[in-house]
mmCIF file of C-alpha atoms in Angstrom:
data_model
loop_
_atom_site.group_PDB
_atom_site.id
_atom_site.type_symbol
_atom_site.label_atom_id
_atom_site.label_comp_id
_atom_site.label_asym_id
_atom_site.label_seq_id
_atom_site.Cartn_x
_atom_site.Cartn_y
_atom_site.Cartn_z
ATOM 1 C CA UNK A 231 -9.444 39.831 61.493
ATOM 2 C CA UNK A 232 -7.677 36.841 63.066
ATOM 3 C CA UNK A 233 -9.638 34.845 65.663
ATOM 4 C CA UNK A 234 -7.717 33.808 68.765
ATOM 5 C CA UNK A 235 -8.152 31.343 71.617
ATOM 6 C CA UNK A 236 -7.170 32.840 74.976
ATOM 7 C CA UNK A 237 -6.327 30.842 78.091
ATOM 8 C CA UNK A 238 -5.625 31.749 81.686
ATOM 9 C CA UNK A 239 -4.159 28.799 83.591
ATOM 10 C CA UNK A 240 -3.959 28.599 87.387
ATOM 11 C CA UNK A 241 -3.506 32.344 87.825
ATOM 12 C CA UNK A 242 -2.574 33.490 91.314
ATOM 13 C CA UNK A 243 -2.432 37.177 92.187
ATOM 14 C CA UNK A 244 -1.744 38.571 95.637
ATOM 15 C CA UNK A 245 -1.856 42.123 96.923
ATOM 16 C CA UNK A 246 0.203 41.913 100.076
ATOM 17 C CA UNK A 247 -1.318 39.181 102.238
ATOM 18 C CA UNK A 248 -4.610 39.246 100.301
ATOM 19 C CA UNK A 249 -5.180 36.691 97.545
ATOM 20 C CA UNK A 250 -7.166 38.366 94.764
ATOM 21 C CA UNK A 251 -7.009 35.514 92.219
ATOM 22 C CA UNK A 252 -6.809 31.988 93.562
ATOM 23 C CA UNK A 253 -5.748 29.411 90.937
ATOM 24 C CA UNK A 254 -8.095 30.885 88.358
ATOM 25 C CA UNK A 255 -8.365 29.127 84.987
ATOM 26 C CA UNK A 256 -10.455 30.438 82.105
ATOM 27 C CA UNK A 257 -10.680 29.860 78.341
ATOM 28 C CA UNK A 258 -12.091 32.305 75.782
ATOM 29 C CA UNK A 259 -12.733 30.465 72.536
ATOM 30 C CA UNK A 260 -12.338 31.902 69.055
ATOM 31 C CA UNK A 261 -14.913 34.661 68.382
ATOM 32 C CA UNK A 262 -16.517 33.906 71.762
ATOM 33 C CA UNK A 263 -17.793 36.450 74.289
ATOM 34 C CA UNK A 264 -17.128 35.361 77.864
ATOM 35 C CA UNK A 265 -18.545 37.406 80.736
ATOM 36 C CA UNK A 266 -17.025 37.427 84.203
ATOM 37 C CA UNK A 267 -19.842 38.179 86.625
ATOM 38 C CA UNK A 268 -19.525 38.851 90.319
ATOM 39 C CA UNK A 269 -19.733 41.381 93.140
ATOM 40 C CA UNK A 270 -17.201 44.170 93.684
ATOM 41 C CA UNK A 271 -13.864 42.883 94.925
ATOM 42 C CA UNK A 272 -14.267 39.325 93.602
ATOM 43 C CA UNK A 273 -11.240 39.650 91.263
ATOM 44 C CA UNK A 274 -12.924 39.995 87.876
ATOM 45 C CA UNK A 275 -11.253 43.306 86.898
ATOM 46 C CA UNK A 276 -7.899 41.983 88.087
ATOM 47 C CA UNK A 277 -8.395 38.999 85.768
ATOM 48 C CA UNK A 278 -8.876 41.375 82.840
ATOM 49 C CA UNK A 279 -5.807 43.404 83.805
ATOM 50 C CA UNK A 280 -3.672 40.243 84.006
ATOM 51 C CA UNK A 281 -4.817 39.289 80.520
ATOM 52 C CA UNK A 282 -4.087 42.793 79.218
ATOM 53 C CA UNK A 283 -0.624 42.819 80.809
ATOM 54 C CA UNK A 284 -1.527 45.702 83.136
ATOM 55 C CA UNK A 285 -0.961 43.408 86.135
ATOM 56 C CA UNK A 286 1.598 40.607 86.455
ATOM 57 C CA UNK A 287 0.406 37.341 88.017
ATOM 58 C CA UNK A 288 2.382 35.811 90.871
ATOM 59 C CA UNK A 289 1.908 32.393 89.296
ATOM 60 C CA UNK A 290 0.173 30.806 86.337
ATOM 61 C CA UNK A 291 0.177 31.266 82.568
ATOM 62 C CA UNK A 292 -1.501 33.556 80.038
ATOM 63 C CA UNK A 293 -1.660 31.910 76.611
ATOM 64 C CA UNK A 294 -2.901 32.909 73.173
ATOM 65 C CA UNK A 295 -3.280 30.014 70.762
ATOM 66 C CA UNK A 296 -1.194 27.934 73.165
ATOM 67 C CA UNK A 297 1.766 30.335 73.344
ATOM 68 C CA UNK A 298 2.715 32.236 76.484
ATOM 69 C CA UNK A 299 2.532 36.033 76.308
ATOM 70 C CA UNK A 300 4.085 36.567 79.752
ATOM 71 C CA UNK A 301 6.993 38.535 78.290
ATOM 72 C CA UNK A 302 4.894 40.522 75.801
ATOM 73 C CA UNK A 303 4.339 44.130 76.965
ATOM 74 C CA UNK A 304 0.751 45.465 77.005
ATOM 75 C CA UNK A 305 1.114 47.567 73.838
ATOM 76 C CA UNK A 306 2.257 44.584 71.837
ATOM 77 C CA UNK A 307 -0.518 42.211 72.941
ATOM 78 C CA UNK A 308 -2.878 43.638 70.302
ATOM 79 C CA UNK A 309 -5.818 43.838 72.676
ATOM 80 C CA UNK A 310 -8.484 46.519 72.538
ATOM 81 C CA UNK A 311 -9.657 47.739 75.952
ATOM 82 C CA UNK A 312 -12.811 49.672 76.854
ATOM 83 C CA UNK A 313 -13.103 50.842 80.463
ATOM 84 C CA UNK A 314 -16.052 52.199 82.445
ATOM 85 C CA UNK A 315 -14.407 55.639 82.331
ATOM 86 C CA UNK A 316 -14.292 56.569 78.666
ATOM 87 C CA UNK A 317 -10.673 57.836 78.885
ATOM 88 C CA UNK A 318 -10.967 59.914 75.709
ATOM 89 C CA UNK A 319 -8.512 62.714 75.003
ATOM 90 C CA UNK A 320 -10.587 65.865 75.658
ATOM 91 C CA UNK A 321 -8.659 68.021 73.150
ATOM 92 C CA UNK A 322 -9.079 65.542 70.288
ATOM 93 C CA UNK A 323 -12.130 65.124 68.073
ATOM 94 C CA UNK A 324 -13.963 61.825 67.890
ATOM 95 C CA UNK A 325 -12.155 60.819 64.708
ATOM 96 C CA UNK A 326 -8.772 61.794 66.189
ATOM 97 C CA UNK A 327 -9.476 59.750 69.323
ATOM 98 C CA UNK A 328 -10.365 56.693 67.249
ATOM 99 C CA UNK A 329 -7.277 57.119 65.069
ATOM 100 C CA UNK A 330 -4.856 57.574 67.973
ATOM 101 C CA UNK A 331 -3.926 53.896 68.344
ATOM 102 C CA UNK A 332 -3.168 53.744 64.619
ATOM 103 C CA UNK A 333 -1.041 56.874 64.859
ATOM 104 C CA UNK A 334 1.271 55.403 67.489
ATOM 105 C CA UNK A 335 1.542 52.325 65.291
ATOM 106 C CA UNK A 336 2.806 54.629 62.515
ATOM 107 C CA UNK A 337 -0.096 54.003 60.160
ATOM 108 C CA UNK A 338 -0.199 56.598 57.362
ATOM 109 C CA UNK A 339 -2.467 59.607 58.018
ATOM 110 C CA UNK A 340 -4.838 58.937 55.118
ATOM 111 C CA UNK A 341 -5.287 55.281 56.091
ATOM 112 C CA UNK A 342 -5.896 55.982 59.782
ATOM 113 C CA UNK A 343 -8.461 58.696 58.885
ATOM 114 C CA UNK A 344 -10.244 56.242 56.578
ATOM 115 C CA UNK A 345 -10.256 53.508 59.225
ATOM 116 C CA UNK A 346 -11.438 55.879 61.981
ATOM 117 C CA UNK A 347 -14.313 57.201 59.873
ATOM 118 C CA UNK A 348 -15.270 53.661 58.934
ATOM 119 C CA UNK A 349 -15.494 52.677 62.601
ATOM 120 C CA UNK A 350 -17.445 55.783 63.594
ATOM 121 C CA UNK A 351 -19.916 54.776 60.901
ATOM 122 C CA UNK A 352 -20.018 51.274 62.405
ATOM 123 C CA UNK A 353 -20.961 52.618 65.861
ATOM 124 C CA UNK A 354 -23.441 55.141 64.453
ATOM 125 C CA UNK A 355 -21.444 58.323 65.044
ATOM 126 C CA UNK A 356 -20.356 59.356 61.543
ATOM 127 C CA UNK A 357 -22.033 62.744 61.882
ATOM 128 C CA UNK A 358 -20.091 63.441 65.110
ATOM 129 C CA UNK A 359 -16.641 62.711 63.678
ATOM 130 C CA UNK A 360 -15.356 66.239 64.340
ATOM 131 C CA UNK A 361 -16.991 66.713 67.769
ATOM 132 C CA UNK A 362 -14.903 66.992 70.935
ATOM 133 C CA UNK A 363 -15.755 64.539 73.758
ATOM 134 C CA UNK A 364 -17.192 67.339 75.883
ATOM 135 C CA UNK A 365 -19.944 67.853 73.302
ATOM 136 C CA UNK A 366 -20.941 64.173 73.265
ATOM 137 C CA UNK A 367 -23.289 62.330 75.622
ATOM 138 C CA UNK A 368 -22.007 59.532 77.846
ATOM 139 C CA UNK A 369 -23.348 56.901 75.492
ATOM 140 C CA UNK A 370 -21.753 58.600 72.494
ATOM 141 C CA UNK A 371 -18.402 58.856 74.289
ATOM 142 C CA UNK A 372 -18.513 55.151 75.084
ATOM 143 C CA UNK A 373 -19.206 54.417 71.409
ATOM 144 C CA UNK A 374 -16.119 56.436 70.502
ATOM 145 C CA UNK A 375 -14.122 54.451 73.075
ATOM 146 C CA UNK A 376 -15.388 51.202 71.512
ATOM 147 C CA UNK A 377 -14.471 52.408 68.008
ATOM 148 C CA UNK A 378 -10.995 53.347 69.268
ATOM 149 C CA UNK A 379 -10.528 49.864 70.742
ATOM 150 C CA UNK A 380 -11.578 48.285 67.442
ATOM 151 C CA UNK A 381 -9.405 50.557 65.288
ATOM 152 C CA UNK A 382 -6.214 48.581 65.897
ATOM 153 C CA UNK A 383 -7.991 45.398 64.722
ATOM 154 C CA UNK A 384 -7.439 43.671 68.072
ATOM 155 C CA UNK A 385 -7.147 39.935 68.379
ATOM 156 C CA UNK A 386 -8.905 40.177 71.757
ATOM 157 C CA UNK A 387 -11.409 42.763 73.035
ATOM 158 C CA UNK A 388 -11.516 43.516 76.773
ATOM 159 C CA UNK A 389 -14.560 45.280 78.234
ATOM 160 C CA UNK A 390 -14.286 46.391 81.876
ATOM 161 C CA UNK A 391 -17.731 47.479 83.151
ATOM 162 C CA UNK A 392 -18.169 49.493 79.935
ATOM 163 C CA UNK A 393 -21.855 50.338 80.449
ATOM 164 C CA UNK A 394 -22.253 50.825 84.209
ATOM 165 C CA UNK A 395 -21.995 54.633 84.050
ATOM 166 C CA UNK A 396 -24.830 54.944 81.499
ATOM 167 C CA UNK A 397 -28.574 55.302 82.029
ATOM 168 C CA UNK A 398 -30.808 52.281 81.452
ATOM 169 C CA UNK A 399 -32.022 53.113 77.942
ATOM 170 C CA UNK A 400 -28.568 53.934 76.593
ATOM 171 C CA UNK A 401 -27.137 50.863 78.324
ATOM 172 C CA UNK A 402 -29.673 48.631 76.560
ATOM 173 C CA UNK A 403 -28.926 50.164 73.158
ATOM 174 C CA UNK A 404 -25.172 49.995 73.560
ATOM 175 C CA UNK A 405 -25.003 46.418 74.808
ATOM 176 C CA UNK A 406 -26.925 45.358 71.709
ATOM 177 C CA UNK A 407 -24.518 47.380 69.573
ATOM 178 C CA UNK A 408 -21.445 45.865 71.236
ATOM 179 C CA UNK A 409 -22.779 42.346 70.790
ATOM 180 C CA UNK A 410 -23.644 42.995 67.136
ATOM 181 C CA UNK A 411 -20.162 44.326 66.407
ATOM 182 C CA UNK A 412 -18.436 41.555 68.359
ATOM 183 C CA UNK A 413 -20.312 38.917 66.364
ATOM 184 C CA UNK A 414 -19.822 40.616 62.994
ATOM 185 C CA UNK A 415 -16.102 41.180 63.613
ATOM 186 C CA UNK A 416 -15.610 37.744 65.210
ATOM 187 C CA UNK A 417 -13.467 39.049 68.073
ATOM 188 C CA UNK A 418 -12.687 36.911 71.123
ATOM 189 C CA UNK A 419 -14.023 39.085 73.951
ATOM 190 C CA UNK A 420 -13.875 39.214 77.739
ATOM 191 C CA UNK A 421 -16.611 41.259 79.429
ATOM 192 C CA UNK A 422 -16.302 42.133 83.107
ATOM 193 C CA UNK A 423 -19.567 43.123 84.769
ATOM 194 C CA UNK A 424 -21.553 43.008 88.001
ATOM 195 C CA UNK A 425 -24.825 43.260 86.047
ATOM 196 C CA UNK A 426 -26.434 39.821 85.722
ATOM 197 C CA UNK A 427 -28.846 40.929 82.980
ATOM 198 C CA UNK A 428 -25.967 42.321 80.935
ATOM 199 C CA UNK A 429 -24.032 39.067 81.233
ATOM 200 C CA UNK A 430 -27.025 36.861 80.416
ATOM 201 C CA UNK A 431 -28.057 38.878 77.357
ATOM 202 C CA UNK A 432 -24.585 39.405 75.868
ATOM 203 C CA UNK A 433 -22.417 36.398 76.662
ATOM 204 C CA UNK A 434 -21.880 32.985 75.101
ATOM 205 C CA UNK A 435 -20.337 31.812 78.371
ATOM 206 C CA UNK A 436 -20.602 33.227 81.898
ATOM 207 C CA UNK A 437 -18.108 32.685 84.687
ATOM 208 C CA UNK A 438 -19.425 33.640 88.139
ATOM 209 C CA UNK A 439 -16.659 34.728 90.498
ATOM 210 C CA UNK A 440 -16.442 34.863 94.267
ATOM 211 C CA UNK A 441 -13.359 35.614 96.365
ATOM 212 C CA UNK A 442 -10.951 35.203 93.447
ATOM 213 C CA UNK A 443 -12.325 31.865 92.296
ATOM 214 C CA UNK A 444 -14.719 30.761 89.590
ATOM 215 C CA UNK A 445 -17.779 29.356 91.374
ATOM 216 C CA UNK A 446 -19.348 28.113 88.137
ATOM 217 C CA UNK A 447 -18.833 28.552 84.407
ATOM 218 C CA UNK A 448 -21.333 27.686 81.703
ATOM 219 C CA UNK A 449 -23.904 28.988 79.256
ATOM 220 C CA UNK A 450 -26.285 31.744 80.422
ATOM 221 C CA UNK A 451 -29.061 29.124 80.454
ATOM 222 C CA UNK A 452 -27.088 26.778 82.712
ATOM 223 C CA UNK A 453 -25.957 29.527 85.082
ATOM 224 C CA UNK A 454 -29.529 30.749 85.552
ATOM 225 C CA UNK A 455 -31.497 27.499 85.468
ATOM 226 C CA UNK A 456 -28.910 25.093 86.896
ATOM 227 C CA UNK A 457 -26.859 26.942 89.535
ATOM 228 C CA UNK A 458 -24.598 24.729 91.592
ATOM 229 C CA UNK A 459 -24.137 26.794 94.761
ATOM 230 C CA UNK A 460 -26.294 29.007 97.010
ATOM 231 C CA UNK A 461 -24.158 32.014 96.084
ATOM 232 C CA UNK A 462 -24.946 31.649 92.366
ATOM 233 C CA UNK A 463 -28.625 30.996 93.055
ATOM 234 C CA UNK A 464 -28.863 34.278 94.967
ATOM 235 C CA UNK A 465 -26.524 36.371 92.810
ATOM 236 C CA UNK A 466 -28.006 35.448 89.426
ATOM 237 C CA UNK A 467 -31.747 36.019 89.523
ATOM 238 C CA UNK A 468 -34.245 35.764 92.390
ATOM 239 C CA UNK A 469 -35.046 32.771 94.594
ATOM 240 C CA UNK A 470 -37.565 31.684 97.179
ATOM 241 C CA UNK A 471 -36.079 30.182 100.337
ATOM 242 C CA UNK A 472 -38.343 27.256 101.181
ATOM 243 C CA UNK A 473 -37.519 25.107 104.224
ATOM 244 C CA UNK A 474 -38.091 21.379 104.158
ATOM 245 C CA UNK A 475 -36.935 18.026 105.558
ATOM 246 C CA UNK A 476 -33.956 16.252 103.992
ATOM 247 C CA UNK A 477 -33.686 12.500 103.446
ATOM 248 C CA UNK A 478 -31.831 10.236 101.007
ATOM 249 C CA UNK A 479 -30.332 13.068 98.989
ATOM 250 C CA UNK A 480 -33.632 14.912 98.515
ATOM 251 C CA UNK A 481 -35.377 17.859 100.122
ATOM 252 C CA UNK A 482 -39.176 17.796 100.294
ATOM 253 C CA UNK A 483 -40.817 21.057 99.195
ATOM 254 C CA UNK A 484 -44.591 21.525 98.869
ATOM 255 C CA UNK A 485 -45.020 17.769 98.909
ATOM 256 C CA UNK A 486 -42.429 17.171 96.177
ATOM 257 C CA UNK A 487 -39.021 15.520 96.762
ATOM 258 C CA UNK A 488 -36.297 17.482 94.940
ATOM 259 C CA UNK A 489 -32.875 15.962 94.290
ATOM 260 C CA UNK A 490 -30.193 18.053 96.015
ATOM 261 C CA UNK A 491 -27.737 19.412 93.445
ATOM 262 C CA UNK A 492 -25.018 20.550 95.837
ATOM 263 C CA UNK A 493 -24.765 17.390 97.896
ATOM 264 C CA UNK A 494 -21.338 18.414 99.248
ATOM 265 C CA UNK A 495 -22.960 21.310 101.115
ATOM 266 C CA UNK A 496 -23.155 20.532 104.861
ATOM 267 C CA UNK A 497 -26.845 21.507 104.771
ATOM 268 C CA UNK A 498 -27.511 18.504 102.508
ATOM 269 C CA UNK A 499 -26.429 16.150 105.306
ATOM 270 C CA UNK A 500 -28.698 17.631 107.977
ATOM 271 C CA UNK A 501 -32.311 16.652 108.782
ATOM 272 C CA UNK A 502 -33.597 19.910 107.317
ATOM 273 C CA UNK A 503 -32.422 22.653 104.969
ATOM 274 C CA UNK A 504 -33.683 25.441 102.722
ATOM 275 C CA UNK A 505 -34.396 24.817 99.040
ATOM 276 C CA UNK A 506 -33.624 27.735 96.704
ATOM 277 C CA UNK A 507 -36.372 27.806 94.073
ATOM 278 C CA UNK A 508 -36.832 30.453 91.394
ATOM 279 C CA UNK A 509 -40.245 32.219 91.251
ATOM 280 C CA UNK A 510 -40.977 30.901 87.754
ATOM 281 C CA UNK A 511 -40.316 27.323 88.911
ATOM 282 C CA UNK A 512 -43.458 27.401 91.063
ATOM 283 C CA UNK A 513 -47.055 27.004 89.898
ATOM 284 C CA UNK A 514 -50.283 27.900 91.674
ATOM 285 C CA UNK A 515 -53.449 25.800 91.576
ATOM 286 C CA UNK A 516 -56.770 27.084 92.988
ATOM 287 C CA UNK A 517 -57.833 25.008 96.003
ATOM 288 C CA UNK A 518 -60.812 24.721 98.337
ATOM 289 C CA UNK A 519 -58.582 24.599 101.407
ATOM 290 C CA UNK A 520 -54.845 25.069 101.707
ATOM 291 C CA UNK A 521 -52.117 26.329 103.978
ATOM 292 C CA UNK A 522 -51.233 28.789 101.205
ATOM 293 C CA UNK A 523 -53.157 32.022 100.587
ATOM 294 C CA UNK A 524 -52.718 34.752 97.982
ATOM 295 C CA UNK A 525 -51.577 38.059 99.486
ATOM 296 C CA UNK A 526 -51.269 40.309 96.439
ATOM 297 C CA UNK A 527 -50.325 40.438 92.766
ATOM 298 C CA UNK A 528 -47.597 42.720 91.414
ATOM 299 C CA UNK A 529 -47.928 43.366 87.664
ATOM 300 C CA UNK A 530 -44.618 43.779 85.811
ATOM 301 C CA UNK A 531 -45.778 43.972 82.213
ATOM 302 C CA UNK A 532 -46.027 40.630 80.435
ATOM 303 C CA UNK A 533 -45.147 38.802 83.678
ATOM 304 C CA UNK A 534 -46.643 39.320 87.128
ATOM 305 C CA UNK A 535 -45.525 38.194 90.558
ATOM 306 C CA UNK A 536 -48.152 36.601 92.799
ATOM 307 C CA UNK A 537 -47.193 36.781 96.479
ATOM 308 C CA UNK A 538 -48.448 33.831 98.519
ATOM 309 C CA UNK A 539 -48.182 33.380 102.270
ATOM 310 C CA UNK A 540 -47.601 30.056 103.995
ATOM 311 C CA UNK A 541 -49.904 30.225 106.999
ATOM 312 C CA UNK A 542 -47.957 27.518 108.875
ATOM 313 C CA UNK A 543 -44.417 28.874 108.515
ATOM 314 C CA UNK A 544 -45.621 32.497 108.223
ATOM 315 C CA UNK A 545 -43.311 33.078 105.269
ATOM 316 C CA UNK A 546 -44.056 34.432 101.804
ATOM 317 C CA UNK A 547 -43.398 32.911 98.383
ATOM 318 C CA UNK A 548 -43.136 34.770 95.087
ATOM 319 C CA UNK A 549 -44.572 32.994 92.046
ATOM 320 C CA UNK A 550 -43.946 34.500 88.593
ATOM 321 C CA UNK A 551 -46.367 33.814 85.743
ATOM 322 C CA UNK A 552 -47.898 35.431 82.689
ATOM 323 C CA UNK A 553 -50.038 38.418 83.683
ATOM 324 C CA UNK A 554 -53.087 36.934 81.988
ATOM 325 C CA UNK A 555 -52.796 33.880 84.275
ATOM 326 C CA UNK A 556 -52.084 35.954 87.393
ATOM 327 C CA UNK A 557 -55.426 37.740 86.996
ATOM 328 C CA UNK A 558 -57.161 34.554 88.210
ATOM 329 C CA UNK A 559 -55.631 34.863 91.680
ATOM 330 C CA UNK A 560 -57.100 37.301 94.196
ATOM 331 C CA UNK A 561 -56.083 38.292 97.753
ATOM 332 C CA UNK A 562 -57.298 35.784 100.330
ATOM 333 C CA UNK A 563 -57.717 32.997 97.755
ATOM 334 C CA UNK A 564 -56.612 29.497 98.855
ATOM 335 C CA UNK A 565 -54.088 27.895 96.516
ATOM 336 C CA UNK A 566 -51.871 24.858 96.278
ATOM 337 C CA UNK A 567 -48.210 25.251 95.286
ATOM 338 C CA UNK A 568 -46.542 22.919 92.801
ATOM 339 C CA UNK A 569 -42.798 22.803 92.121
ATOM 340 C CA UNK A 570 -41.999 22.596 88.399
ATOM 341 C CA UNK A 571 -38.559 21.031 88.661
ATOM 342 C CA UNK A 572 -36.938 17.893 89.979
ATOM 343 C CA UNK A 573 -33.859 19.282 91.718
ATOM 344 C CA UNK A 574 -32.730 22.204 93.855
ATOM 345 C CA UNK A 575 -29.729 23.855 95.442
ATOM 346 C CA UNK A 576 -29.970 23.822 99.238
ATOM 347 C CA UNK A 577 -28.678 26.245 101.827
ATOM 348 C CA UNK A 578 -28.479 26.299 105.614
ATOM 349 C CA UNK A 579 -31.730 26.967 107.433
ATOM 350 C CA UNK A 580 -30.597 30.211 109.022
ATOM 351 C CA UNK A 581 -33.673 31.706 110.716
ATOM 352 C CA UNK A 582 -36.135 29.521 108.782
ATOM 353 C CA UNK A 583 -38.341 27.069 110.637
ATOM 354 C CA UNK A 584 -39.599 23.717 109.399
ATOM 355 C CA UNK A 585 -43.427 23.769 109.451
ATOM 356 C CA UNK A 586 -45.136 21.458 111.918
ATOM 357 C CA UNK A 587 -46.876 19.689 109.042
ATOM 358 C CA UNK A 588 -45.233 19.084 105.663
ATOM 359 C CA UNK A 589 -47.872 19.672 102.963
ATOM 360 C CA UNK A 590 -48.999 16.923 100.667
ATOM 361 C CA UNK A 591 -48.871 17.229 96.892
ATOM 362 C CA UNK A 592 -51.509 19.501 95.256
ATOM 363 C CA UNK A 593 -55.039 18.185 95.448
ATOM 364 C CA UNK A 594 -55.851 15.822 92.532
ATOM 365 C CA UNK A 595 -58.274 17.395 90.121
ATOM 366 C CA UNK A 596 -57.540 20.941 91.252
ATOM 367 C CA UNK A 597 -58.357 23.592 88.690
ATOM 368 C CA UNK A 598 -55.273 24.586 86.727
ATOM 369 C CA UNK A 599 -54.857 28.222 85.597
ATOM 370 C CA UNK A 600 -55.227 28.785 81.869
ATOM 371 C CA UNK A 601 -52.027 29.136 79.895
#
């Protein structure tokens, strides 16, 4: 299989007076899986369709290994596509569905049967080769659709919300299967999804989209731990909204000055703003007296969420920690809050109020929960 580098350069796509893609640029490296993540209507599926040739951009270039494919019709782009709807032929068996793309490419019957059976084995459906789609589960049908996309030995694999119609257990199994096959076959792949967990677990690179633009692109680690805008902070993972005063490029939260990452945000130039801090970036320390009190603990397996109320601002914070550590904190217990990072994305205050007294740093010598 030949590895390809795919590029979208300054793509513009309009539907009437609505701009769906606004100067979008994206690169999919050789054998790389790139996920486009975003809410419905952000333009991610349109991006995939432009790459596949199913939609024509109003401006911009689509390149493979540096060469434009603008004039290449969809069937000749050698791209395998798997949609949310399985789109299998109901009157054809699994093996016939997988072999269909080879048939229209005039591959000999014996060879296309061999290739189709080989791929059904790859996706774990060898024993269902002669079954009609109606006799297969949703997960099995999607495996057939994946095998069919792979049968033509595509240079690029396009996955458009391929798992969203499946139940949680099947979705988990199939995303692992897709990733395993993508890595073993070395196919440059674009995954379109609104599921943040799916993108984080499967992708080498994630591009987060909003209103036809890429808000941020980077590794799953960077997107989650180093978001650059309030939208990404909220969309990927959970955050606490903690108000605090702003001065000299920092926002003070729980007695700790945090460098403001998105300094171009108008909120960063106001006297006060809201810091967006992930639950696992906070730590609790038992205290004799504090403005913070434990409300409850919510076990979630290995990790638990401890809910703490700020008695001055009358707002709650969620702090995630190992369940064995969370067992030390009981309702009504006074605690100090420590921020475990040096920077933060800030947002406008909205309805938040700045407390009358900004807390000092955690009490020196406070007891630290066991790790």
